[in-house]
Short mmCIF file of C-alpha atoms in Angstrom, two decimals:
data_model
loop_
_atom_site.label_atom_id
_atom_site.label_comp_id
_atom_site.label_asym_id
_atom_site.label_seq_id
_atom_site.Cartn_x
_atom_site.Cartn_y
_atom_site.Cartn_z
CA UNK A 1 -25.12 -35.30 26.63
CA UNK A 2 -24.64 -35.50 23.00
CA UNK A 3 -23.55 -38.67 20.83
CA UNK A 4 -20.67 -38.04 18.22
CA UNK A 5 -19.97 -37.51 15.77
CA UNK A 6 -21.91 -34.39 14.84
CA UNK A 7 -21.92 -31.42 13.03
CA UNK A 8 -22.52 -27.79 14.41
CA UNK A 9 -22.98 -29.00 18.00
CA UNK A 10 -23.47 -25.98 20.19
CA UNK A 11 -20.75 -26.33 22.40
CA UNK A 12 -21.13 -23.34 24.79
CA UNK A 13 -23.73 -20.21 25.86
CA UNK A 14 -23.19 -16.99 27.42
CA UNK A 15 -24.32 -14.10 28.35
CA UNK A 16 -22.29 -10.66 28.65
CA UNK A 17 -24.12 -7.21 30.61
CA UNK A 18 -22.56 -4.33 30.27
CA UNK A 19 -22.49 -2.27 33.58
CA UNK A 20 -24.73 0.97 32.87
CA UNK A 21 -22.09 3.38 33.34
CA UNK A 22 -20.78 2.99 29.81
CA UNK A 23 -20.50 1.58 26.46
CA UNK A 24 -17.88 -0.90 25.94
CA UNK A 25 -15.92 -2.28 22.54
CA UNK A 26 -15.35 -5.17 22.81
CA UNK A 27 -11.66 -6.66 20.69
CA UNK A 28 -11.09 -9.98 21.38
CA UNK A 29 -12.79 -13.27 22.41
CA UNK A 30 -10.99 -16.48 23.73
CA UNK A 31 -12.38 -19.91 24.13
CA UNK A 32 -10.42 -22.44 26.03
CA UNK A 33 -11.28 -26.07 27.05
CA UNK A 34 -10.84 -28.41 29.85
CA UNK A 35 -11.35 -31.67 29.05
CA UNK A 36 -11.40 -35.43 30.97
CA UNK A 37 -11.26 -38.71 29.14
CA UNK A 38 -11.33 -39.89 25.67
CA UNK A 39 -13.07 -35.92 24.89
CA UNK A 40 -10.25 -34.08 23.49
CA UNK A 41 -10.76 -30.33 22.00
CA UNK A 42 -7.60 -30.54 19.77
CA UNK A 43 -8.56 -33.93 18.36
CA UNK A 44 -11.93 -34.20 18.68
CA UNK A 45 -12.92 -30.42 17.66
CA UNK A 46 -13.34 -28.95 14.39
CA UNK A 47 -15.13 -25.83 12.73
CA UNK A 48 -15.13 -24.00 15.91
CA UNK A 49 -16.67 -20.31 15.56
CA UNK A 50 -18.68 -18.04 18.22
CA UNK A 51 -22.38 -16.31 17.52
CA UNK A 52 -22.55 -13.00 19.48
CA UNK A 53 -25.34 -10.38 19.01
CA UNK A 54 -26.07 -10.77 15.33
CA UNK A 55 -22.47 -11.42 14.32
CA UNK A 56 -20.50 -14.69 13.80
CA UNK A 57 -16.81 -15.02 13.87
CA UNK A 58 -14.74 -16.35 11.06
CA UNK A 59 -14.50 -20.53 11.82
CA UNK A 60 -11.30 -21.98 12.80
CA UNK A 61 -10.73 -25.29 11.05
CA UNK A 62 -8.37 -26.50 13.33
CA UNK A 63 -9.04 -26.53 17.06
CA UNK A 64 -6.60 -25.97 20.85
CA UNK A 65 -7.01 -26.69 23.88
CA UNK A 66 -6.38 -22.69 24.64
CA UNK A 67 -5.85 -19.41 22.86
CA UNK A 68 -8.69 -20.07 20.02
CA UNK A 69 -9.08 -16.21 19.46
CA UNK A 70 -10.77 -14.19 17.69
CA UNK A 71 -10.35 -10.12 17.03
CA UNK A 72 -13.76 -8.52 16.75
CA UNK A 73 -15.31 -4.66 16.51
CA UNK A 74 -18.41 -4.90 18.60
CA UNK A 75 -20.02 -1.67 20.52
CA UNK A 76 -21.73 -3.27 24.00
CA UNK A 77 -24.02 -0.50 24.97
CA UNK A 78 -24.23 0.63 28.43
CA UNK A 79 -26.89 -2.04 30.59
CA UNK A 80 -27.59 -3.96 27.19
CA UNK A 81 -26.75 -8.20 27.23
CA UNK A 82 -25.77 -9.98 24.39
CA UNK A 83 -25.95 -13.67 23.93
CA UNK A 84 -22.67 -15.57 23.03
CA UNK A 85 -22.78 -18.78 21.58
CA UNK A 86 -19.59 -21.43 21.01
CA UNK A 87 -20.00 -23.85 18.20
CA UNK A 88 -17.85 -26.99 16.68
CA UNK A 89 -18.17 -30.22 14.56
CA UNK A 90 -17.29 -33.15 17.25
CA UNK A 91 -15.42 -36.20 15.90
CA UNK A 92 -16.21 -39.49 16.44
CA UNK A 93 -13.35 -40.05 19.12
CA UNK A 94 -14.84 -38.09 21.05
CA UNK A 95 -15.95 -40.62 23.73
CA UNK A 96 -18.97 -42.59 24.58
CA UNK A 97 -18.96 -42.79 28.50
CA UNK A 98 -19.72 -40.36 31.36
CA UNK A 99 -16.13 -39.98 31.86
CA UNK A 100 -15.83 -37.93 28.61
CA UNK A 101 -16.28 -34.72 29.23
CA UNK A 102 -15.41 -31.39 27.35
CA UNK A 103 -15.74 -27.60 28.93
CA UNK A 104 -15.47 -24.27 26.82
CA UNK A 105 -14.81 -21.40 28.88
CA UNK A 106 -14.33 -18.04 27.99
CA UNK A 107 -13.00 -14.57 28.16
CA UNK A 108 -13.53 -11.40 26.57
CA UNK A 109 -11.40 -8.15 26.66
CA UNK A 110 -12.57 -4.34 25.54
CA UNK A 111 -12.34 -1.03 26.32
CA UNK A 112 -15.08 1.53 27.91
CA UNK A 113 -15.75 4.27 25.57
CA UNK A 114 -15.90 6.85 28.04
CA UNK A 115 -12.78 6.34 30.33
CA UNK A 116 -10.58 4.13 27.94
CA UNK A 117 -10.03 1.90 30.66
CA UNK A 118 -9.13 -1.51 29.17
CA UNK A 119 -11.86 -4.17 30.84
CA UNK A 120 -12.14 -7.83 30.32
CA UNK A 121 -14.66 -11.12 31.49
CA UNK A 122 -14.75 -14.67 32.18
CA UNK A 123 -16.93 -16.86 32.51
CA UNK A 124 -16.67 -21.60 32.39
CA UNK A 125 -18.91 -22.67 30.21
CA UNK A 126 -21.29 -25.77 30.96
CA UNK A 127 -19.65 -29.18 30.88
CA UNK A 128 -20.92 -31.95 28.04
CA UNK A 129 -20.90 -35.39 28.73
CA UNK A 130 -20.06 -37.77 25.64
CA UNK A 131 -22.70 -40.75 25.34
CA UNK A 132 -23.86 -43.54 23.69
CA UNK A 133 -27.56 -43.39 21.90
CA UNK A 134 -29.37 -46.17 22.43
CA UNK A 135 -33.49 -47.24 22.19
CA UNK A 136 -35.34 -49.98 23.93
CA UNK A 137 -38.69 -51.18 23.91
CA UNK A 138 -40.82 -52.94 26.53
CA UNK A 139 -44.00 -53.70 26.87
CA UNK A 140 -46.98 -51.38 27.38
CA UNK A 141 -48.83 -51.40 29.85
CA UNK A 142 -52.46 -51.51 27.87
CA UNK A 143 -51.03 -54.78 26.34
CA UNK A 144 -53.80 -57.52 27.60
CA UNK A 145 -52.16 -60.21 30.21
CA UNK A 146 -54.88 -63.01 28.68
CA UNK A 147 -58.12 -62.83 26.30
CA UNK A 148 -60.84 -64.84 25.16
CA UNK A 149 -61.58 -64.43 21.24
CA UNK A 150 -63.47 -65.50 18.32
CA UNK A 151 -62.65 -66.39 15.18
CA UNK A 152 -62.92 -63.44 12.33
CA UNK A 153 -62.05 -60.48 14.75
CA UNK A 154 -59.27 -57.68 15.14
CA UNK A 155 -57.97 -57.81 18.14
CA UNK A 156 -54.80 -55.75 20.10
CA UNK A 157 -52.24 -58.71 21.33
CA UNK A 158 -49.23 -56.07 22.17
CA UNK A 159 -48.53 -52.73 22.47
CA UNK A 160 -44.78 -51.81 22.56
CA UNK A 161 -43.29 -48.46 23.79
CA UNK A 162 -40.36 -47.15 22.00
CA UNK A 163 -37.41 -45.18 23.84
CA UNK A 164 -34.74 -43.50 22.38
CA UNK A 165 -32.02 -41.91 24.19
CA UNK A 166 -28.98 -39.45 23.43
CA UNK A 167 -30.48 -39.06 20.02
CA UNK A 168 -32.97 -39.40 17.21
CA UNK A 169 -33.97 -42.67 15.99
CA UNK A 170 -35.73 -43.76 12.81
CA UNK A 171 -37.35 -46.76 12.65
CA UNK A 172 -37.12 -48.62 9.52
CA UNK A 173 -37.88 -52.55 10.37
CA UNK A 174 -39.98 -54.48 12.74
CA UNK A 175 -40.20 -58.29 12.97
CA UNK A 176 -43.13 -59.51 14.32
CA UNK A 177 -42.76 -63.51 15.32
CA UNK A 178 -45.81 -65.91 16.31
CA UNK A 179 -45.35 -68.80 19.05
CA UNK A 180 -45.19 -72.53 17.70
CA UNK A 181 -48.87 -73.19 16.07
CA UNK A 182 -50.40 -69.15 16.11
CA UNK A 183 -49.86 -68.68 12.40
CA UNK A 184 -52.51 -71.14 11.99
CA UNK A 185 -55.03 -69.41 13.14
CA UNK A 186 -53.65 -65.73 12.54
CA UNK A 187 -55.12 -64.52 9.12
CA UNK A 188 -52.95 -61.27 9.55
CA UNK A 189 -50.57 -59.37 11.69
CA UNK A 190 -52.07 -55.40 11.57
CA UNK A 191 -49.13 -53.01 12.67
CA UNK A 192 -50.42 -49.34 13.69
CA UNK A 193 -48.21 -46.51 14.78
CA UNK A 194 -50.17 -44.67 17.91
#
């Protein structure tokens, strides 16, 4: 799942084995979506550009839902793998429920070096869910149900565990409240991350 918007999401990975009869050169690359709900590649997509090997493609500020292509000069050698990688900025429109869903798939053409014979692959990407990112807390459980105390000691009255989901949180602020009559006898409230 990822939460929009974002910047330089990685949209898509493959993988692309050349049989070890021959080299191939590769020419072109094609990334096409399918897409379901408010997830849209045309209005949701920007910045699109592919990693493969060590080379990146020029980026494409404006996004399809087909036909992004690129033209490339890239040597496969015979039984070797590359990694191919499919990257965008994602809007904020992008969607916020399982329902939203985006797909890059993909296709390749090139030529053997040997035989000339013009090849090509495809592969469908992995599908990405737009969500919401949320955090909770709840109570520990090392947080005592009942204690008997003394004045002038430290003592643990709650322990909290903090969940964040979708994405990365940063905590800035936490409000600590007494009950009705505790901050009479509380000298201080000690907060401790860990």
């Amino acid at each position: 799942s990822i939460v929009a918007p974002v910047n330089n999401q990685k949209i898509g990975h493959f993988t692309l084995t050349a049989n070890t009869t021959e080299d191939v050169n590769l020419s072109t690359i094609d990334i096409d979506f399918t897409d379901t709900g408010s997830f849209d590649a045309s209005d949701d997509l920007t910045n699109l550009y592919v990693k493969y090997g060590d080379k990146t493609t020029s980026t494409k500020a404006s996004v399809t839902d087909s036909n992004n292509s690129w033209s490339m000069n890239y040597t496969l050698s015979a039984g070797s793998t590359i990694n191919i990688e499919v990257y965008a900025n994602i809007g904020a429109n992008a969607g916020s429920s399982t329902s939203d869903t985006l797909r890059a798939d993909i296709r390749i053409d090139g030529t053997t070096t040997s035989s000339s014979t013009a090849v090509y692959g495809t592969a469908e990407g992995q599908t990405i869910t737009a969500a919401s990112g949320t955090f909770s807390a709840v109570v520990a459980g090392g947080t005592p149900v009942a204690q008997v105390v003394t004045g002038n000691q430290t003592i643990t009255t709650a322990q909290f565990n903090w969940t964040a989901i979708n994405e990365s949180y940063t905590i800035k602020n936490v409000t600590v409240s007494l009950g009705s009559g505790v901050s009479e006898i509380v000298g201080k409230a000690i907060l401790k991350d860990g």
